[in-house]
XYZ file of C-alpha atoms in Angstrom:
332
model
C -7.889 -5.525 22.498
C -8.550 -7.759 19.524
C -5.183 -9.126 17.787
C -4.227 -11.042 15.186
C -0.924 -12.897 14.843
C 0.516 -13.547 11.546
C 3.268 -16.071 11.181
C 5.303 -16.831 7.821
C 6.602 -19.876 7.464
C 8.962 -22.056 5.189
C 10.020 -25.480 5.230
C 10.181 -25.612 9.375
C 6.938 -27.768 9.984
C 7.992 -29.121 13.319
C 9.621 -25.693 15.041
C 6.042 -24.007 13.908
C 4.623 -26.512 16.027
C 6.798 -25.657 19.020
C 5.793 -22.503 18.402
C 1.887 -22.898 18.196
C 1.932 -25.147 21.427
C 3.671 -22.162 23.397
C 1.031 -19.623 21.516
C -1.466 -22.177 23.085
C -0.606 -21.812 26.707
C -0.577 -18.028 26.483
C -2.422 -15.727 29.100
C -3.809 -13.633 26.494
C -4.800 -15.396 22.849
C -4.688 -13.939 19.723
C -7.992 -13.252 17.966
C -7.025 -14.961 15.137
C -3.627 -16.966 13.913
C -2.668 -16.694 10.297
C -0.236 -19.257 8.776
C 0.976 -18.096 5.834
C 3.228 -21.273 4.240
C 5.407 -20.400 1.336
C 6.732 -24.029 1.571
C 7.536 -26.496 -1.240
C 6.137 -29.445 0.679
C 3.011 -30.568 2.083
C 4.245 -30.811 5.670
C 3.230 -28.182 7.364
C -0.177 -28.593 6.185
C -0.251 -32.327 7.223
C 1.298 -31.522 10.673
C -1.662 -28.702 11.397
C -4.130 -31.133 10.249
C -3.506 -33.464 12.965
C -2.884 -30.590 15.804
C -5.761 -28.462 16.715
C -5.201 -25.004 17.317
C -8.138 -22.363 18.329
C -8.814 -19.580 15.898
C -6.149 -20.879 13.744
C -6.625 -20.209 9.465
C -3.931 -22.119 7.327
C -3.056 -20.214 3.781
C -0.564 -21.792 1.228
C 1.429 -19.639 -1.182
C 3.026 -20.206 -4.777
C 5.804 -18.785 -6.316
C 4.127 -15.304 -6.655
C 3.611 -14.762 -2.867
C 6.569 -16.504 -1.448
C 8.940 -15.069 0.498
C 9.209 -13.516 3.917
C 7.730 -9.566 2.575
C 5.212 -10.908 0.022
C 3.977 -13.400 2.228
C 3.497 -10.969 5.188
C 1.971 -8.789 2.790
C -0.364 -11.484 1.648
C -1.111 -12.317 5.020
C -2.249 -8.266 5.942
C -4.533 -8.901 3.232
C -6.419 -11.423 4.966
C -6.714 -9.724 8.926
C -10.061 -9.627 10.021
C -11.820 -5.702 10.195
C -12.286 -5.161 13.894
C -8.466 -6.259 14.640
C -6.664 -3.751 16.237
C -3.110 -4.643 16.489
C -1.338 -6.994 14.161
C 1.903 -9.257 15.539
C 4.198 -11.357 13.469
C 6.675 -13.851 14.839
C 9.429 -15.874 13.274
C 8.164 -19.405 12.876
C 11.473 -20.768 15.128
C 10.331 -18.775 18.206
C 8.715 -20.491 21.444
C 7.144 -17.930 23.858
C 7.160 -17.247 27.182
C 3.193 -17.887 28.402
C 3.003 -13.956 29.410
C 4.210 -12.574 25.975
C 1.573 -11.616 24.487
C -0.148 -9.798 27.832
C 2.879 -8.181 28.048
C 3.234 -7.025 24.718
C -0.671 -5.647 24.086
C -0.267 -4.274 27.530
C 2.607 -1.555 26.274
C -0.015 -0.399 24.036
C -2.244 0.579 26.830
C 0.614 2.137 28.927
C 1.743 4.251 25.815
C -1.073 5.029 23.526
C 0.715 6.666 21.193
C 2.948 3.857 20.573
C 2.573 2.457 16.704
C 4.653 -0.579 16.978
C 5.900 -2.786 19.969
C 8.795 -5.507 20.012
C 9.370 -8.749 22.003
C 12.516 -9.511 23.535
C 14.806 -12.684 23.007
C 16.093 -13.734 26.016
C 18.691 -16.929 24.787
C 20.917 -15.217 22.811
C 22.571 -13.175 25.412
C 23.760 -13.811 29.147
C 23.736 -10.207 30.929
C 24.380 -9.312 34.839
C 23.896 -6.682 37.113
C 26.486 -4.143 36.779
C 28.651 -4.184 39.986
C 31.947 -2.873 38.891
C 32.388 1.460 38.292
C 35.547 0.906 36.313
C 35.531 1.023 32.564
C 36.085 -2.109 31.116
C 36.212 -2.075 26.887
C 35.281 -5.996 27.214
C 31.942 -5.383 28.585
C 29.269 -3.355 27.220
C 27.140 -1.749 29.943
C 23.530 -0.175 29.819
C 20.463 0.794 32.070
C 22.592 -0.860 35.451
C 23.189 -4.001 33.380
C 26.549 -5.311 31.582
C 27.291 -8.282 29.215
C 30.456 -9.252 26.990
C 30.911 -6.901 24.461
C 31.475 -8.800 20.905
C 35.189 -8.978 19.499
C 33.821 -6.859 16.304
C 32.829 -4.284 18.404
C 36.156 -4.081 20.559
C 38.024 -3.897 17.228
C 35.819 -1.308 16.537
C 36.583 0.639 19.163
C 40.041 0.643 18.727
C 39.749 1.951 15.010
C 37.169 4.552 16.149
C 34.072 2.669 14.543
C 31.967 2.312 17.263
C 28.316 3.103 16.617
C 27.094 6.776 17.382
C 23.673 5.933 18.695
C 22.395 3.922 21.101
C 20.843 0.138 20.979
C 17.636 0.356 18.792
C 18.592 3.077 16.826
C 20.614 3.334 13.547
C 23.678 5.499 13.500
C 24.860 7.833 10.676
C 26.974 5.171 9.471
C 24.886 2.130 9.850
C 26.513 -1.066 11.836
C 24.419 -0.420 14.872
C 23.779 -1.950 18.286
C 20.631 -4.180 17.900
C 17.998 -5.041 20.206
C 19.942 -7.721 21.947
C 22.106 -4.973 23.379
C 19.280 -3.834 25.749
C 19.047 -5.719 29.054
C 16.665 -8.131 30.558
C 15.840 -5.090 33.004
C 11.683 -5.337 32.677
C 11.477 -2.024 31.290
C 10.110 -0.554 27.912
C 12.646 1.222 25.534
C 11.583 3.378 22.966
C 13.462 2.669 19.675
C 13.357 3.232 15.805
C 14.197 -0.494 15.265
C 12.376 -3.528 16.397
C 13.167 -7.163 15.025
C 10.455 -8.516 12.533
C 10.292 -12.093 13.862
C 9.206 -10.811 17.484
C 6.975 -7.441 16.400
C 4.017 -6.047 16.582
C 2.242 -2.865 15.035
C -1.315 -0.996 15.278
C -3.359 -2.064 12.464
C -3.458 1.639 11.386
C -0.119 1.536 10.210
C -0.926 -0.372 7.260
C -3.159 2.102 5.756
C -0.098 3.665 4.774
C 2.748 1.493 4.809
C 3.713 -1.939 3.849
C 6.481 -4.499 3.523
C 9.025 -3.359 0.906
C 9.212 -5.794 -1.945
C 13.135 -5.212 -2.382
C 13.506 -7.654 0.092
C 13.198 -10.742 -1.645
C 13.434 -14.511 -0.504
C 14.928 -14.750 2.809
C 14.198 -10.452 3.409
C 17.512 -9.715 5.473
C 16.872 -6.520 7.258
C 13.254 -5.931 6.142
C 12.181 -5.519 9.660
C 14.799 -2.480 9.671
C 13.577 -1.028 6.682
C 9.908 -1.091 8.151
C 10.575 0.096 11.450
C 12.537 3.172 10.153
C 9.394 4.433 7.813
C 7.093 3.379 10.957
C 9.397 5.937 12.898
C 8.756 8.618 10.230
C 5.165 8.348 11.798
C 5.202 7.615 15.383
C 6.672 5.879 18.731
C 8.321 2.444 18.915
C 8.814 0.354 21.666
C 10.502 -2.772 22.987
C 8.899 -4.428 26.080
C 11.773 -6.602 27.412
C 9.087 -8.492 29.677
C 7.400 -9.967 26.529
C 9.935 -12.598 26.236
C 10.841 -15.281 24.268
C 13.098 -18.020 22.710
C 14.675 -18.074 19.106
C 16.288 -20.892 17.901
C 17.743 -20.160 14.725
C 16.286 -22.997 12.722
C 18.946 -23.713 9.925
C 16.280 -24.779 7.179
C 15.004 -22.166 5.401
C 17.957 -19.936 5.237
C 19.863 -18.738 2.403
C 23.504 -20.214 1.953
C 26.178 -18.148 2.904
C 27.520 -16.437 -0.043
C 23.864 -15.319 -0.838
C 23.716 -14.332 3.115
C 27.054 -12.069 2.481
C 25.801 -10.660 -0.176
C 22.878 -9.696 1.489
C 24.399 -8.335 4.901
C 25.964 -5.523 2.637
C 23.866 -4.723 -0.065
C 20.248 -5.087 2.258
C 22.423 -3.104 4.746
C 23.242 -0.242 2.385
C 19.830 0.325 1.418
C 18.663 0.542 4.902
C 21.137 3.141 5.865
C 20.310 5.344 2.961
C 16.571 5.069 3.926
C 17.435 6.963 7.093
C 20.241 8.449 5.718
C 19.494 9.269 2.140
C 22.490 11.811 1.742
C 25.259 10.965 4.251
C 28.068 13.192 4.739
C 31.761 12.260 3.848
C 32.617 11.261 7.065
C 29.629 8.989 7.086
C 30.309 7.438 3.951
C 34.075 6.726 4.898
C 32.852 4.977 8.206
C 30.036 2.812 6.465
C 32.408 1.403 3.915
C 35.610 1.374 6.586
C 33.083 -1.053 8.769
C 32.014 -3.104 5.992
C 35.708 -3.718 4.806
C 36.934 -4.233 8.439
C 33.459 -6.935 9.317
C 34.714 -8.935 6.011
C 37.999 -9.409 6.895
C 37.347 -10.500 10.094
C 34.727 -12.960 8.319
C 38.124 -14.059 5.718
C 40.158 -14.503 9.281
C 37.361 -16.887 10.703
C 38.606 -19.365 8.172
C 41.613 -20.079 10.219
C 40.156 -19.818 13.778
C 36.425 -20.967 13.593
C 35.218 -24.846 12.828
C 33.204 -24.092 9.852
C 35.485 -22.802 7.659
C 33.524 -22.869 4.101
C 30.507 -20.926 5.636
C 32.601 -18.360 6.839
C 34.798 -18.138 3.689
C 31.660 -18.334 1.493
C 29.749 -15.398 3.696
C 32.909 -13.553 3.410
C 32.854 -13.662 -0.540
C 29.529 -12.260 -0.591
C 30.504 -10.178 1.527
C 33.246 -8.672 -0.704
C 31.346 -9.303 -4.013
C 27.973 -7.440 -2.439
C 30.592 -4.228 -1.343
C 31.973 -4.375 -4.949
C 28.751 -4.530 -6.705
C 27.595 -1.115 -5.147
C 30.353 0.670 -7.369
C 28.042 0.130 -10.007
C 24.442 -1.318 -9.404
C 23.111 0.209 -6.111
C 20.012 -0.667 -5.028
C 16.877 1.714 -6.102
C 15.494 3.087 -2.869
C 12.326 3.674 -4.519
C 11.668 0.422 -5.306
């Protein structure tokens, strides 16, 4: 099965190099690798000129095409005609050697699959469940358990836990991410996959493209796209398609902008799935936003990065207030 790898990058030349070295060690290698570089310097280009990778093509974009969703759409226009699957990776991940082998195999085992996501291994510690006694400090799923984050424990006390399993969007959004699926080796059907470790059948892009609403950093663009794909067919996560994510700090927005995006982009994605939520869902969405914003304000007194916590909380608060008079347009 021919497949294309698209990597959209911005000011992360050394992280990109680490990723490409892990691609070089794959048991199944992409038919082509497209690097779509939005950097404002030439460091990435220089790194690639001094390191050779088979089937790699490099493209530098200007202001008009800079930004995650724009760069992805730009890359889609360059994909080879005979490619059957298009894979996307963030530029700050490192793959295990059989990542693509397991990812592509999922399409063969599940012919109806339109999208398959990979599985990040270095962010959460899981163990096999041993106790049958319910413990609110632990989250259990499919015979495995992990620590329940404090924000979810607090939401449990306030009746704001998600009403959907991991990988699905609750009626009031604020759901459990793919990180709440265990490293079981299983393939799980979902409706949300992470854009930085994603793949899609090429035919998907005959009908859909990444939304230009998500400018720049593009927070939650993957959720928006996943939900639109889920209306066409099935999505899966293969927990054997493993990689590590290192959250490179460079290329990220400031914390105020990030906080604002969390709320406004989160509202947008919620309304993509539920354009007319009922009163209870609206109440719970707003209550959860205000709760999580309050938690970030409290973090000013409880964590070392006080300035980051305060500016993100302020961004969340202003993002929520902005929805009162300036909601995102869902047809954009």
